[in-house]
Amino acid sequence: MTETAIYGSTLPNAENYRDKWKAMRLGFRKKCPSCGEGELFTGYVKCVDSCSSCGEEMHHQRADDFPAYLCIFIVGHTLIPLFVALYALTDINMWVQMAFFLPFTVLATLWLLPRVKGAVIALQWALKMHGFGGHGDEEIEI
């Protein structure tokens, strides 16, 4: 068994190492983190059971509410400072600003949600969480 030092820890079986950043980029593009060719979703945010291209099983994923929390965090921390700055620097009526920012917030969130969910699923795959590594959660000893 080979061991490789990566970020201060050793990884047994370095040939089975999965690059987290590459997987997350593929997941953000809504592609399979294993092969990069198959689609990750069958609908808006409904994950496929397995990749149509390489056969990697994806039904293990447990993204749950985390992508929604990340979307709220990203969109909120991007748009709220813009809203406050526009309100402080101009005399535009608040209702006019809301007419612009509310639809933009909804559209940004709807665009971002499947991409963030894809990145979260890909991170779980890369870290071999929730059965992606060929074992169940109950078999892991910490």
Coordinates of C-alpha atoms in Angstrom, one line a residue:
M1 CA 0.0 0.0 0.0
T2 CA 1.4 3.4 -1.0
E3 CA 1.0 6.5 1.1
T4 CA 1.3 10.1 -0.2
A5 CA 1.5 13.2 1.9
I6 CA -1.1 15.7 0.9
Y7 CA -1.8 18.9 3.0
G8 CA -0.1 17.4 6.1
S9 CA -1.9 14.1 6.1
T10 CA -1.1 10.8 4.4
L11 CA -3.5 9.2 2.0
P12 CA -3.4 5.4 1.6
N13 CA -3.9 4.4 -2.0
A14 CA -3.0 7.7 -3.5
E15 CA -4.0 6.3 -6.9
N16 CA -7.7 6.5 -5.7
Y17 CA -7.3 10.2 -4.7
R18 CA -10.1 12.4 -6.0
D19 CA -9.4 16.0 -6.7
K20 CA -11.9 18.1 -4.8
W21 CA -11.6 21.3 -6.8
K22 CA -11.9 19.6 -10.2
A23 CA -14.9 17.6 -8.9
M24 CA -16.6 20.8 -7.6
R25 CA -16.0 22.6 -10.9
L26 CA -17.6 19.8 -12.8
G27 CA -20.5 19.7 -10.3
F28 CA -21.0 23.4 -10.6
R29 CA -21.4 22.8 -14.4
K30 CA -24.0 20.2 -13.5
K31 CA -21.8 17.4 -14.9
C32 CA -20.8 14.0 -13.3
P33 CA -17.8 14.6 -11.0
S34 CA -16.3 11.2 -12.0
C35 CA -16.2 11.5 -15.8
G36 CA -17.3 15.1 -16.5
E37 CA -19.6 14.0 -19.4
G38 CA -22.9 12.7 -17.9
E39 CA -25.6 15.0 -16.6
L40 CA -25.9 15.3 -12.8
F41 CA -29.6 16.2 -12.7
T42 CA -32.7 14.8 -14.4
G43 CA -34.7 17.9 -13.5
Y44 CA -34.1 21.3 -11.9
V45 CA -32.4 19.8 -8.8
K46 CA -33.4 16.1 -9.0
C47 CA -30.1 14.1 -8.9
V48 CA -29.7 11.2 -11.3
D49 CA -29.4 7.7 -9.7
S50 CA -26.3 6.9 -11.8
C51 CA -24.3 8.7 -14.5
S52 CA -25.5 7.9 -18.0
S53 CA -21.9 8.1 -19.3
C54 CA -19.7 6.2 -16.8
G55 CA -22.2 4.5 -14.5
E56 CA -21.0 6.2 -11.3
E57 CA -23.8 5.9 -8.7
M58 CA -25.1 9.2 -7.4
H59 CA -28.1 8.1 -5.3
H60 CA -25.8 8.2 -2.2
Q61 CA -25.8 12.0 -2.2
R62 CA -27.2 13.8 0.8
A63 CA -27.0 17.5 -0.1
D64 CA -30.3 18.2 1.8
D65 CA -30.6 21.9 2.7
F66 CA -26.9 22.9 2.5
P67 CA -27.1 24.2 -1.1
A68 CA -30.0 26.4 -0.2
Y69 CA -28.1 27.8 2.8
L70 CA -25.1 28.5 0.6
C71 CA -27.3 30.2 -2.0
I72 CA -28.8 32.5 0.6
F73 CA -25.3 33.3 1.9
I74 CA -23.8 34.0 -1.5
V75 CA -26.8 36.0 -3.0
G76 CA -27.4 37.8 0.3
H77 CA -23.8 38.8 0.8
T78 CA -23.6 40.0 -2.8
L79 CA -26.8 41.9 -3.2
I80 CA -27.4 43.4 0.2
P81 CA -24.2 45.6 0.1
L82 CA -25.3 46.8 -3.4
F83 CA -28.8 47.6 -2.2
V84 CA -27.5 49.5 0.8
A85 CA -24.9 51.4 -1.3
L86 CA -27.5 52.3 -3.9
Y87 CA -29.9 53.5 -1.2
A88 CA -27.2 55.6 0.5
L89 CA -25.7 57.1 -2.6
T90 CA -28.9 58.0 -4.6
D91 CA -32.3 59.5 -4.1
I92 CA -34.1 56.7 -6.0
N93 CA -37.3 55.7 -4.3
M94 CA -37.1 52.5 -2.3
W95 CA -39.9 50.9 -4.2
V96 CA -38.1 51.4 -7.5
Q97 CA -35.0 49.8 -6.0
M98 CA -37.1 46.9 -4.8
A99 CA -38.7 46.5 -8.2
F100 CA -35.2 45.9 -9.5
F101 CA -33.5 44.0 -6.6
L102 CA -36.4 41.6 -5.8
P103 CA -36.6 39.9 -9.3
F104 CA -32.8 40.0 -9.6
T105 CA -32.5 38.2 -6.2
V106 CA -35.0 35.6 -7.2
L107 CA -33.4 35.0 -10.6
A108 CA -29.9 34.9 -9.1
T109 CA -31.0 32.3 -6.5
L110 CA -32.8 30.2 -9.1
W111 CA -29.7 30.2 -11.4
L112 CA -27.3 29.4 -8.6
L113 CA -29.2 26.7 -6.7
P114 CA -28.6 23.7 -9.1
R115 CA -25.0 24.7 -9.6
V116 CA -24.3 24.9 -5.9
K117 CA -26.1 21.6 -5.3
G118 CA -23.9 20.1 -8.0
A119 CA -20.8 21.3 -6.4
V120 CA -21.9 20.0 -3.0
I121 CA -22.7 16.6 -4.5
A122 CA -19.3 16.6 -6.2
L123 CA -17.6 17.5 -3.0
Q124 CA -19.3 14.5 -1.3
W125 CA -18.1 12.3 -4.1
A126 CA -14.6 13.6 -3.9
L127 CA -14.4 13.1 -0.2
K128 CA -16.0 9.6 -0.5
M129 CA -18.8 10.6 1.9
H130 CA -22.2 8.8 2.3
G131 CA -21.3 5.6 0.3
F132 CA -19.4 7.2 -2.6
G133 CA -16.3 5.5 -1.4
G134 CA -17.8 2.0 -1.5
H135 CA -18.7 1.9 2.2
G136 CA -21.6 3.0 4.3
D137 CA -21.5 5.8 6.9
E138 CA -21.7 3.3 9.8
E139 CA -18.4 1.6 8.7
I140 CA -16.2 4.7 9.2
E141 CA -14.1 4.9 12.3
I142 CA -12.8 8.3 13.3

